PDB file of C-alpha atoms in Angstrom:
ATOM      1  CA  MET Y   1      63.880 101.367  82.524  1.00  0.00           C
ATOM      2  CA  ASN Y   2      66.333  99.579  81.167  1.00  0.00           C
ATOM      3  CA  GLU Y   3      67.345  96.344  82.884  1.00  0.00           C
ATOM      4  CA  LEU Y   4      71.619  97.427  82.443  1.00  0.00           C
ATOM      5  CA  ILE Y   5      70.909 100.641  84.967  1.00  0.00           C
ATOM      6  CA  ALA Y   6      68.380  99.269  87.264  1.00  0.00           C
ATOM      7  CA  SER Y   7      71.403  96.129  87.627  1.00  0.00           C
ATOM      8  CA  TYR Y   8      73.253  95.306  91.133  1.00  0.00           C
ATOM      9  CA  ARG Y   9      76.520  93.765  91.229  1.00  0.00           C
ATOM     10  CA  ILE Y  10      76.219  91.774  95.122  1.00  0.00           C
ATOM     11  CA  SER Y  11      78.931  89.884  96.368  1.00  0.00           C
ATOM     12  CA  VAL Y  12      78.563  87.354  99.504  1.00  0.00           C
ATOM     13  CA  ARG Y  13      80.908  86.150 100.803  1.00  0.00           C
ATOM     14  CA  PRO Y  14      81.245  82.305 101.660  1.00  0.00           C
ATOM     15  CA  TYR Y  15      81.210  82.105 105.256  1.00  0.00           C
ATOM     16  CA  SER Y  16      78.368  82.958 107.909  1.00  0.00           C
ATOM     17  CA  LYS Y  17      78.343  82.373 111.654  1.00  0.00           C
ATOM     18  CA  VAL Y  18      74.486  82.935 112.003  1.00  0.00           C
ATOM     19  CA  LYS Y  19      74.029  80.041 109.290  1.00  0.00           C
ATOM     20  CA  TYR Y  20      76.094  78.193 111.499  1.00  0.00           C
ATOM     21  CA  ILE Y  21      74.568  78.698 114.574  1.00  0.00           C
ATOM     22  CA  GLN Y  22      71.173  77.958 112.883  1.00  0.00           C
ATOM     23  CA  HIS Y  23      72.769  74.573 112.631  1.00  0.00           C
ATOM     24  CA  ALA Y  24      74.270  74.328 115.988  1.00  0.00           C
ATOM     25  CA  VAL Y  25      70.505  75.109 117.837  1.00  0.00           C
ATOM     26  CA  LEU Y  26      68.965  72.598 115.416  1.00  0.00           C
ATOM     27  CA  ILE Y  27      71.591  70.417 116.692  1.00  0.00           C
ATOM     28  CA  CYS Y  28      71.098  70.909 120.142  1.00  0.00           C
ATOM     29  CA  TRP Y  29      67.554  70.274 120.415  1.00  0.00           C
ATOM     30  CA  TYR Y  30      67.729  67.125 117.978  1.00  0.00           C
ATOM     31  CA  CYS Y  31      70.349  65.583 120.493  1.00  0.00           C
ATOM     32  CA  LEU Y  32      68.157  67.033 123.124  1.00  0.00           C
ATOM     33  CA  ALA Y  33      64.451  65.645 121.266  1.00  0.00           C
ATOM     34  CA  VAL Y  34      67.018  61.873 120.935  1.00  0.00           C
ATOM     35  CA  TYR Y  35      67.983  61.646 124.669  1.00  0.00           C
ATOM     36  CA  PHE Y  36      64.822  62.745 126.327  1.00  0.00           C
ATOM     37  CA  TRP Y  37      61.905  61.983 124.811  1.00  0.00           C
ATOM     38  CA  PRO Y  38      62.075  58.420 123.641  1.00  0.00           C
ATOM     39  CA  TYR Y  39      61.895  56.846 127.251  1.00  0.00           C
ATOM     40  CA  PHE Y  40      61.578  53.338 126.109  1.00  0.00           C
ATOM     41  CA  ILE Y  41      64.644  53.220 123.744  1.00  0.00           C
ATOM     42  CA  PRO Y  42      67.960  52.044 125.582  1.00  0.00           C
ATOM     43  CA  LEU Y  43      70.551  54.492 126.344  1.00  0.00           C
ATOM     44  CA  VAL Y  44      73.425  52.496 124.106  1.00  0.00           C
ATOM     45  CA  ILE Y  45      70.976  52.876 121.030  1.00  0.00           C
ATOM     46  CA  LYS Y  46      70.591  56.857 122.369  1.00  0.00           C
ATOM     47  CA  SER Y  47      74.238  57.702 122.639  1.00  0.00           C
ATOM     48  CA  THR Y  48      75.176  56.094 119.234  1.00  0.00           C
ATOM     49  CA  LEU Y  49      72.470  57.766 117.453  1.00  0.00           C
ATOM     50  CA  ILE Y  50      73.684  60.918 119.235  1.00  0.00           C
ATOM     51  CA  VAL Y  51      77.248  60.732 118.515  1.00  0.00           C
ATOM     52  CA  SER Y  52      76.330  59.254 114.645  1.00  0.00           C
ATOM     53  CA  THR Y  53      73.953  63.300 114.203  1.00  0.00           C
ATOM     54  CA  LEU Y  54      77.108  64.623 115.627  1.00  0.00           C
ATOM     55  CA  LEU Y  55      79.421  63.245 112.771  1.00  0.00           C
ATOM     56  CA  PHE Y  56      77.188  63.172 109.747  1.00  0.00           C
ATOM     57  CA  SER Y  57      76.581  67.330 110.664  1.00  0.00           C
ATOM     58  CA  LEU Y  58      80.092  67.944 111.277  1.00  0.00           C
ATOM     59  CA  LEU Y  59      81.032  66.643 108.244  1.00  0.00           C
ATOM     60  CA  CYS Y  60      78.068  67.751 106.017  1.00  0.00           C
ATOM     61  CA  PHE Y  61      77.744  71.372 107.444  1.00  0.00           C
ATOM     62  CA  TYR Y  62      81.685  72.200 107.698  1.00  0.00           C
ATOM     63  CA  PRO Y  63      83.638  70.536 105.556  1.00  0.00           C
ATOM     64  CA  PRO Y  64      86.995  69.473 105.689  1.00  0.00           C
ATOM     65  CA  ASN Y  65      88.018  72.483 103.381  1.00  0.00           C
ATOM     66  CA  ILE Y  66      86.071  75.184 105.515  1.00  0.00           C
ATOM     67  CA  ILE Y  67      87.547  73.917 108.928  1.00  0.00           C
ATOM     68  CA  TYR Y  68      91.074  74.104 107.557  1.00  0.00           C
ATOM     69  CA  GLN Y  69      90.811  77.333 105.910  1.00  0.00           C
ATOM     70  CA  LYS Y  70      88.651  79.079 109.081  1.00  0.00           C
ATOM     71  CA  LEU Y  71      91.461  77.474 111.002  1.00  0.00           C
ATOM     72  CA  ARG Y  72      94.216  78.790 108.765  1.00  0.00           C
ATOM     73  CA  LEU Y  73      92.010  82.216 108.426  1.00  0.00           C
ATOM     74  CA  GLN Y  74      92.463  82.355 112.183  1.00  0.00           C
ATOM     75  CA  ASN Y  75      95.944  82.227 112.638  1.00  0.00           C
ATOM     76  CA  LEU Y  76      97.061  85.174 110.033  1.00  0.00           C
ATOM     77  CA  LYS Y  77      97.693  88.234 111.644  1.00  0.00           C
ATOM     78  CA  ASP Y  78      97.973  90.221 108.196  1.00  0.00           C
ATOM     79  CA  LEU Y  79      94.799  92.172 108.054  1.00  0.00           C
ATOM     80  CA  LYS Y  80      95.449  92.932 103.959  1.00  0.00           C
ATOM     81  CA  LEU Y  81      96.656  88.916 103.762  1.00  0.00           C
ATOM     82  CA  LYS Y  82      93.556  87.909 105.162  1.00  0.00           C
ATOM     83  CA  ALA Y  83      91.207  90.395 103.203  1.00  0.00           C
ATOM     84  CA  GLN Y  84      91.934  89.162 100.122  1.00  0.00           C
ATOM     85  CA  ILE Y  85      91.930  85.303 100.784  1.00  0.00           C
ATOM     86  CA  LEU Y  86      88.390  86.652 101.108  1.00  0.00           C
ATOM     87  CA  LYS Y  87      87.728  88.837  98.699  1.00  0.00           C
ATOM     88  CA  GLY Y  88      88.954  85.978  96.213  1.00  0.00           C
ATOM     89  CA  GLN Y  89      86.219  83.347  97.903  1.00  0.00           C
ATOM     90  CA  GLU Y  90      83.332  85.969  96.942  1.00  0.00           C
ATOM     91  CA  GLU Y  91      80.582  84.535  95.638  1.00  0.00           C
ATOM     92  CA  VAL Y  92      79.126  87.393  92.784  1.00  0.00           C
ATOM     93  CA  PHE Y  93      76.330  88.032  90.803  1.00  0.00           C
ATOM     94  CA  GLN Y  94      74.146  90.337  88.842  1.00  0.00           C
ATOM     95  CA  LEU Y  95      70.596  91.272  90.141  1.00  0.00           C
ATOM     96  CA  SER Y  96      68.409  93.107  88.229  1.00  0.00           C
ATOM     97  CA  GLU Y  97      64.845  94.709  89.126  1.00  0.00           C
ATOM     98  CA  LEU Y  98      63.600  93.089  86.657  1.00  0.00           C
ATOM     99  CA  GLY Y  99      64.092  89.877  88.199  1.00  0.00           C
ATOM    100  CA  GLN Y 100      67.709  88.727  86.361  1.00  0.00           C
ATOM    101  CA  ILE Y 101      70.401  87.232  87.927  1.00  0.00           C
ATOM    102  CA  TYR Y 102      73.325  86.489  86.226  1.00  0.00           C
ATOM    103  CA  TRP Y 103      76.224  84.371  88.648  1.00  0.00           C
ATOM    104  CA  VAL Y 104      79.305  85.538  87.685  1.00  0.00           C
ATOM    105  CA  LYS Y 105      82.055  83.145  88.640  1.00  0.00           C
ATOM    106  CA  SER Y 106      79.644  80.030  88.396  1.00  0.00           C
ATOM    107  CA  ALA Y 107      78.443  80.743  85.475  1.00  0.00           C
ATOM    108  CA  ARG Y 108      75.297  80.194  85.887  1.00  0.00           C
ATOM    109  CA  SER Y 109      72.004  82.401  85.008  1.00  0.00           C
ATOM    110  CA  GLY Y 110      68.575  82.010  86.281  1.00  0.00           C
ATOM    111  CA  GLN Y 111      65.163  84.280  86.789  1.00  0.00           C
ATOM    112  CA  LEU Y 112      64.513  85.696  90.267  1.00  0.00           C
ATOM    113  CA  LEU Y 113      60.948  84.680  90.753  1.00  0.00           C
ATOM    114  CA  ALA Y 114      58.247  86.865  92.781  1.00  0.00           C
ATOM    115  CA  THR Y 115      57.891  84.016  95.466  1.00  0.00           C
ATOM    116  CA  SER Y 116      61.867  85.094  96.875  1.00  0.00           C
ATOM    117  CA  TYR Y 117      60.870  87.036 100.541  1.00  0.00           C
ATOM    118  CA  PHE Y 118      63.495  88.156 102.941  1.00  0.00           C
ATOM    119  CA  TRP Y 119      63.765  87.289 106.246  1.00  0.00           C
ATOM    120  CA  PRO Y 120      65.597  88.505 108.966  1.00  0.00           C
ATOM    121  CA  PHE Y 121      68.308  86.505 109.061  1.00  0.00           C
ATOM    122  CA  CYS Y 122      67.927  85.190 105.194  1.00  0.00           C
ATOM    123  CA  PHE Y 123      67.209  86.258 101.922  1.00  0.00           C
ATOM    124  CA  TYR Y 124      65.704  83.098 100.176  1.00  0.00           C
ATOM    125  CA  LEU Y 125      66.274  83.066  96.134  1.00  0.00           C
ATOM    126  CA  ARG Y 126      63.902  80.617  94.511  1.00  0.00           C
ATOM    127  CA  ILE Y 127      65.817  80.929  90.944  1.00  0.00           C
ATOM    128  CA  ILE Y 128      65.050  78.819  87.842  1.00  0.00           C
ATOM    129  CA  ASN Y 129      67.886  77.866  85.441  1.00  0.00           C
ATOM    130  CA  PRO Y 130      67.319  78.636  82.121  1.00  0.00           C
ATOM    131  CA  ILE Y 131      69.072  76.036  80.576  1.00  0.00           C
ATOM    132  CA  SER Y 132      68.664  72.646  82.017  1.00  0.00           C
ATOM    133  CA  GLN Y 133      64.875  74.434  83.660  1.00  0.00           C
ATOM    134  CA  LYS Y 134      65.741  72.714  87.104  1.00  0.00           C
ATOM    135  CA  ARG Y 135      64.571  74.904  90.100  1.00  0.00           C
ATOM    136  CA  TYR Y 136      66.603  75.389  93.348  1.00  0.00           C
ATOM    137  CA  TRP Y 137      66.566  77.797  96.488  1.00  0.00           C
ATOM    138  CA  LYS Y 138      69.941  79.847  97.122  1.00  0.00           C
ATOM    139  CA  VAL Y 139      70.124  80.952 100.553  1.00  0.00           C
ATOM    140  CA  ILE Y 140      71.852  83.526 101.438  1.00  0.00           C
ATOM    141  CA  PHE Y 141      72.042  84.912 105.090  1.00  0.00           C
ATOM    142  CA  VAL Y 142      72.187  88.765 106.225  1.00  0.00           C
ATOM    143  CA  ASP Y 143      75.664  88.568 107.343  1.00  0.00           C
ATOM    144  CA  GLN Y 144      77.150  87.838 104.618  1.00  0.00           C
ATOM    145  CA  VAL Y 145      76.377  90.769 102.071  1.00  0.00           C
ATOM    146  CA  SER Y 146      77.500  93.732 103.404  1.00  0.00           C
ATOM    147  CA  GLU Y 147      74.923  96.437 104.180  1.00  0.00           C
ATOM    148  CA  GLY Y 148      74.310  98.439 101.063  1.00  0.00           C
ATOM    149  CA  SER Y 149      73.992  94.881  99.032  1.00  0.00           C
ATOM    150  CA  ALA Y 150      71.149  94.048 102.016  1.00  0.00           C
ATOM    151  CA  ARG Y 151      69.256  96.802 100.907  1.00  0.00           C
ATOM    152  CA  ARG Y 152      69.486  96.641  97.469  1.00  0.00           C
ATOM    153  CA  LEU Y 153      68.260  93.248  98.014  1.00  0.00           C
ATOM    154  CA  ARG Y 154      65.496  94.029 100.218  1.00  0.00           C
ATOM    155  CA  ARG Y 155      64.477  96.492  97.870  1.00  0.00           C
ATOM    156  CA  ILE Y 156      64.676  94.434  94.735  1.00  0.00           C
ATOM    157  CA  ILE Y 157      62.457  91.626  96.097  1.00  0.00           C
ATOM    158  CA  LYS Y 158      60.006  93.811  97.562  1.00  0.00           C
ATOM    159  CA  ARG Y 159      58.960  95.641  94.216  1.00  0.00           C
ATOM    160  CA  ILE Y 160      59.179  91.971  92.434  1.00  0.00           C
ATOM    161  CA  LYS Y 161      56.581  90.927  95.226  1.00  0.00           C
ATOM    162  CA  SER Y 162      54.462  94.244  94.576  1.00  0.00           C
ATOM    163  CA  THR Y 163      54.438  92.898  90.265  1.00  0.00           C
TER     164      THR Y 163
END
């Protein structure tokens, strides 16, 4: 089978509500554990730790430009303009059944390994950059891709895992 015939272009929206919900639940569990579990730690230290964790997570998970863009997008009333802004921010890459990922927007290329798997909420793709030989994980949340792209990703990952 020709690699060009088996390749698909998949666009990924940069923001995911599922990711934000997962991070919020994780932070809430951490704050509850810090507040209730170590009974011998004074309340002042617990409060300082919780506040610093909340500030750190806000700055790490939600950089200022994302917060500003989300607020700006909420104020837009024209749906066409909103769609154009979101379309310009999509990360588009080409994924083939033979295991190659060509990152179009960031000009990186890598190999999709058989260790990739699908979870109900995320696609975890392990990628090798052929130039630097660095390995990293690309996490794509389900609500970041369209239904057709999600079906393609599931089918490709299933095929790679079965070989």
